Amino acid sequence: MPRIACSSAGWGDFFEMFFEDAKIAAATLDIALTAHGAPIPMCGVPVHAAEGYFARLIKAGHRAQAGSDDATPQMRVRRRRWR
């Protein structure tokens, strides 16, 4: 069973999902599916209510994983150069 990955970028109060994860989560949670920049499907849930949304995903038979990217913009640039 695929795992739905949610991430918090550190500057917002939302866990965000992208691509296929966003399509599945939006349909399961009955939340808006939007696009980020290029036509990349995305959706998000507020951090303060994330536990309830994750419980709904799990109850629907999905696995969910949450992470946080608290790197500064300068750290992200350095990471891109190293790859």
Short mmCIF file of N, CA and C in Angstrom, two decimals:
data_model
loop_
_atom_site.label_atom_id
_atom_site.label_comp_id
_atom_site.label_asym_id
_atom_site.label_seq_id
_atom_site.Cartn_x
_atom_site.Cartn_y
_atom_site.Cartn_z
N MET A 1 0.85 -1.17 0.00
CA MET A 1 0.00 0.00 0.00
C MET A 1 0.90 1.24 0.00
N PRO A 2 0.66 2.20 -0.89
CA PRO A 2 1.51 3.39 -0.92
C PRO A 2 1.35 4.23 0.33
N ARG A 3 2.40 4.92 0.67
CA ARG A 3 2.40 5.82 1.82
C ARG A 3 2.23 7.24 1.31
N ILE A 4 1.37 8.01 1.94
CA ILE A 4 1.16 9.40 1.58
C ILE A 4 2.14 10.24 2.39
N ALA A 5 3.01 10.95 1.70
CA ALA A 5 4.03 11.76 2.35
C ALA A 5 3.55 13.19 2.49
N CYS A 6 3.64 13.72 3.70
CA CYS A 6 3.25 15.10 3.99
C CYS A 6 4.47 15.82 4.53
N SER A 7 4.68 17.04 4.07
CA SER A 7 5.83 17.78 4.58
C SER A 7 5.44 19.20 4.98
N SER A 8 6.12 19.69 5.97
CA SER A 8 5.96 21.07 6.41
C SER A 8 7.25 21.79 6.11
N ALA A 9 7.19 22.85 5.32
CA ALA A 9 8.40 23.53 4.86
C ALA A 9 8.98 24.47 5.90
N GLY A 10 8.37 24.59 7.04
CA GLY A 10 8.94 25.41 8.09
C GLY A 10 8.48 26.86 8.07
N TRP A 11 8.05 27.39 6.95
CA TRP A 11 7.61 28.78 6.90
C TRP A 11 6.10 28.90 6.86
N GLY A 12 5.41 27.79 6.84
CA GLY A 12 3.96 27.82 6.82
C GLY A 12 3.38 26.99 7.94
N ASP A 13 2.08 27.05 8.05
CA ASP A 13 1.39 26.29 9.09
C ASP A 13 0.61 25.13 8.48
N PHE A 14 1.12 24.56 7.40
CA PHE A 14 0.44 23.47 6.71
C PHE A 14 1.39 22.32 6.43
N PHE A 15 0.83 21.11 6.47
CA PHE A 15 1.51 19.96 5.90
C PHE A 15 1.03 19.88 4.46
N GLU A 16 1.95 19.78 3.53
CA GLU A 16 1.59 19.77 2.11
C GLU A 16 1.87 18.42 1.49
N MET A 17 1.05 18.06 0.51
CA MET A 17 1.21 16.84 -0.26
C MET A 17 1.24 17.21 -1.73
N PHE A 18 2.02 16.47 -2.51
CA PHE A 18 2.19 16.77 -3.92
C PHE A 18 1.98 15.52 -4.78
N PHE A 19 1.75 15.76 -6.07
CA PHE A 19 1.62 14.73 -7.10
C PHE A 19 0.49 13.74 -6.74
N GLU A 20 0.74 12.45 -6.89
CA GLU A 20 -0.28 11.44 -6.66
C GLU A 20 -0.76 11.43 -5.21
N ASP A 21 0.15 11.69 -4.27
CA ASP A 21 -0.23 11.77 -2.86
C ASP A 21 -1.31 12.83 -2.66
N ALA A 22 -1.15 13.97 -3.33
CA ALA A 22 -2.13 15.05 -3.20
C ALA A 22 -3.48 14.64 -3.77
N LYS A 23 -3.47 13.96 -4.89
CA LYS A 23 -4.74 13.52 -5.51
C LYS A 23 -5.49 12.56 -4.58
N ILE A 24 -4.75 11.62 -4.01
CA ILE A 24 -5.37 10.63 -3.12
C ILE A 24 -5.88 11.31 -1.85
N ALA A 25 -5.04 12.15 -1.24
CA ALA A 25 -5.42 12.81 0.00
C ALA A 25 -6.60 13.75 -0.20
N ALA A 26 -6.58 14.52 -1.28
CA ALA A 26 -7.68 15.46 -1.53
C ALA A 26 -9.00 14.71 -1.67
N ALA A 27 -8.99 13.60 -2.40
CA ALA A 27 -10.22 12.83 -2.58
C ALA A 27 -10.67 12.19 -1.26
N THR A 28 -9.73 11.65 -0.51
CA THR A 28 -10.05 10.97 0.74
C THR A 28 -10.54 11.95 1.81
N LEU A 29 -9.88 13.10 1.89
CA LEU A 29 -10.17 14.06 2.96
C LEU A 29 -11.21 15.09 2.56
N ASP A 30 -11.62 15.08 1.29
CA ASP A 30 -12.58 16.06 0.77
C ASP A 30 -12.05 17.49 0.98
N ILE A 31 -10.79 17.69 0.54
CA ILE A 31 -10.18 19.01 0.60
C ILE A 31 -9.82 19.44 -0.83
N ALA A 32 -9.51 20.71 -1.00
CA ALA A 32 -9.23 21.25 -2.33
C ALA A 32 -7.90 20.73 -2.87
N LEU A 33 -7.91 20.38 -4.14
CA LEU A 33 -6.71 20.01 -4.88
C LEU A 33 -6.35 21.21 -5.73
N THR A 34 -5.14 21.73 -5.56
CA THR A 34 -4.71 22.90 -6.32
C THR A 34 -3.47 22.54 -7.13
N ALA A 35 -2.83 23.53 -7.71
CA ALA A 35 -1.60 23.31 -8.47
C ALA A 35 -0.53 24.26 -7.96
N HIS A 36 0.70 23.80 -7.96
CA HIS A 36 1.83 24.59 -7.47
C HIS A 36 2.74 24.90 -8.65
N GLY A 37 2.90 26.19 -8.99
CA GLY A 37 3.77 26.57 -10.09
C GLY A 37 3.31 25.93 -11.39
N ALA A 38 4.13 25.05 -11.92
CA ALA A 38 3.73 24.26 -13.09
C ALA A 38 2.57 23.38 -12.63
N PRO A 39 1.96 22.70 -13.55
CA PRO A 39 0.79 21.91 -13.12
C PRO A 39 1.16 20.72 -12.23
N ILE A 40 1.57 21.02 -11.01
CA ILE A 40 1.90 19.99 -10.01
C ILE A 40 0.77 19.95 -9.01
N PRO A 41 0.01 18.86 -8.96
CA PRO A 41 -1.10 18.77 -8.00
C PRO A 41 -0.58 18.88 -6.57
N MET A 42 -1.30 19.65 -5.75
CA MET A 42 -0.93 19.78 -4.34
C MET A 42 -2.17 20.03 -3.50
N CYS A 43 -2.07 19.67 -2.22
CA CYS A 43 -3.10 20.01 -1.24
C CYS A 43 -2.41 20.11 0.10
N GLY A 44 -3.11 20.63 1.08
CA GLY A 44 -2.50 20.78 2.38
C GLY A 44 -3.52 20.74 3.50
N VAL A 45 -3.02 20.43 4.68
CA VAL A 45 -3.86 20.44 5.88
C VAL A 45 -3.15 21.27 6.94
N PRO A 46 -3.89 22.01 7.76
CA PRO A 46 -3.27 22.82 8.80
C PRO A 46 -2.53 21.95 9.82
N VAL A 47 -1.36 22.40 10.23
CA VAL A 47 -0.57 21.66 11.20
C VAL A 47 -1.35 21.41 12.49
N HIS A 48 -2.09 22.42 12.95
CA HIS A 48 -2.81 22.27 14.22
C HIS A 48 -3.92 21.23 14.16
N ALA A 49 -4.35 20.85 12.96
CA ALA A 49 -5.42 19.85 12.82
C ALA A 49 -4.93 18.58 12.12
N ALA A 50 -3.63 18.48 11.92
CA ALA A 50 -3.07 17.37 11.13
C ALA A 50 -3.40 16.00 11.72
N GLU A 51 -3.39 15.87 13.03
CA GLU A 51 -3.64 14.57 13.65
C GLU A 51 -4.99 14.00 13.21
N GLY A 52 -6.01 14.83 13.17
CA GLY A 52 -7.33 14.38 12.73
C GLY A 52 -7.34 13.98 11.27
N TYR A 53 -6.65 14.74 10.43
CA TYR A 53 -6.58 14.41 9.00
C TYR A 53 -5.81 13.11 8.79
N PHE A 54 -4.69 12.93 9.51
CA PHE A 54 -3.94 11.69 9.39
C PHE A 54 -4.77 10.50 9.84
N ALA A 55 -5.54 10.68 10.90
CA ALA A 55 -6.41 9.59 11.38
C ALA A 55 -7.42 9.21 10.31
N ARG A 56 -7.95 10.19 9.60
CA ARG A 56 -8.91 9.90 8.52
C ARG A 56 -8.24 9.14 7.38
N LEU A 57 -7.01 9.52 7.02
CA LEU A 57 -6.28 8.80 5.97
C LEU A 57 -6.06 7.35 6.37
N ILE A 58 -5.65 7.15 7.62
CA ILE A 58 -5.38 5.79 8.09
C ILE A 58 -6.66 4.98 8.16
N LYS A 59 -7.74 5.58 8.63
CA LYS A 59 -9.02 4.89 8.70
C LYS A 59 -9.50 4.47 7.31
N ALA A 60 -9.14 5.26 6.29
CA ALA A 60 -9.52 4.95 4.91
C ALA A 60 -8.60 3.89 4.29
N GLY A 61 -7.60 3.42 5.05
CA GLY A 61 -6.74 2.35 4.56
C GLY A 61 -5.41 2.82 3.99
N HIS A 62 -5.08 4.09 4.13
CA HIS A 62 -3.81 4.60 3.64
C HIS A 62 -2.80 4.67 4.78
N ARG A 63 -1.54 4.68 4.43
CA ARG A 63 -0.49 4.94 5.42
C ARG A 63 -0.04 6.38 5.20
N ALA A 64 0.32 7.06 6.26
CA ALA A 64 0.73 8.46 6.15
C ALA A 64 2.05 8.66 6.88
N GLN A 65 2.83 9.56 6.34
CA GLN A 65 4.12 9.90 6.94
C GLN A 65 4.26 11.40 6.90
N ALA A 66 4.72 11.99 7.98
CA ALA A 66 4.88 13.44 8.05
C ALA A 66 6.33 13.78 8.34
N GLY A 67 6.79 14.86 7.74
CA GLY A 67 8.15 15.31 7.97
C GLY A 67 8.21 16.82 7.93
N SER A 68 9.33 17.36 8.35
CA SER A 68 9.49 18.80 8.37
C SER A 68 10.81 19.16 7.73
N ASP A 69 10.79 20.19 6.91
CA ASP A 69 12.01 20.71 6.30
C ASP A 69 12.26 22.07 6.92
N ASP A 70 13.10 22.09 7.94
CA ASP A 70 13.34 23.36 8.62
C ASP A 70 14.67 23.99 8.21
N ALA A 71 15.18 23.59 7.06
CA ALA A 71 16.42 24.18 6.56
C ALA A 71 16.16 25.62 6.09
N THR A 72 17.17 26.45 6.23
CA THR A 72 17.07 27.82 5.74
C THR A 72 17.22 27.82 4.22
N PRO A 73 16.79 28.87 3.54
CA PRO A 73 16.99 28.92 2.08
C PRO A 73 18.45 28.74 1.67
N GLN A 74 19.39 29.27 2.46
CA GLN A 74 20.81 29.11 2.14
C GLN A 74 21.22 27.64 2.23
N MET A 75 20.70 26.92 3.20
CA MET A 75 21.02 25.50 3.33
C MET A 75 20.47 24.72 2.16
N ARG A 76 19.28 25.09 1.67
CA ARG A 76 18.70 24.39 0.52
C ARG A 76 19.56 24.58 -0.72
N VAL A 77 20.09 25.79 -0.93
CA VAL A 77 20.95 26.05 -2.08
C VAL A 77 22.20 25.19 -1.98
N ARG A 78 22.81 25.12 -0.81
CA ARG A 78 23.99 24.29 -0.62
C ARG A 78 23.69 22.83 -0.91
N ARG A 79 22.54 22.34 -0.44
CA ARG A 79 22.17 20.94 -0.69
C ARG A 79 22.07 20.66 -2.17
N ARG A 80 21.47 21.57 -2.92
CA ARG A 80 21.31 21.37 -4.37
C ARG A 80 22.67 21.28 -5.04
N ARG A 81 23.64 22.07 -4.62
CA ARG A 81 24.97 22.05 -5.22
C ARG A 81 25.68 20.73 -4.95
N TRP A 82 25.45 20.14 -3.78
CA TRP A 82 26.14 18.91 -3.41
C TRP A 82 25.59 17.69 -4.12
N ARG A 83 24.41 17.75 -4.64
CA ARG A 83 23.81 16.56 -5.26
C ARG A 83 24.31 16.35 -6.66
#
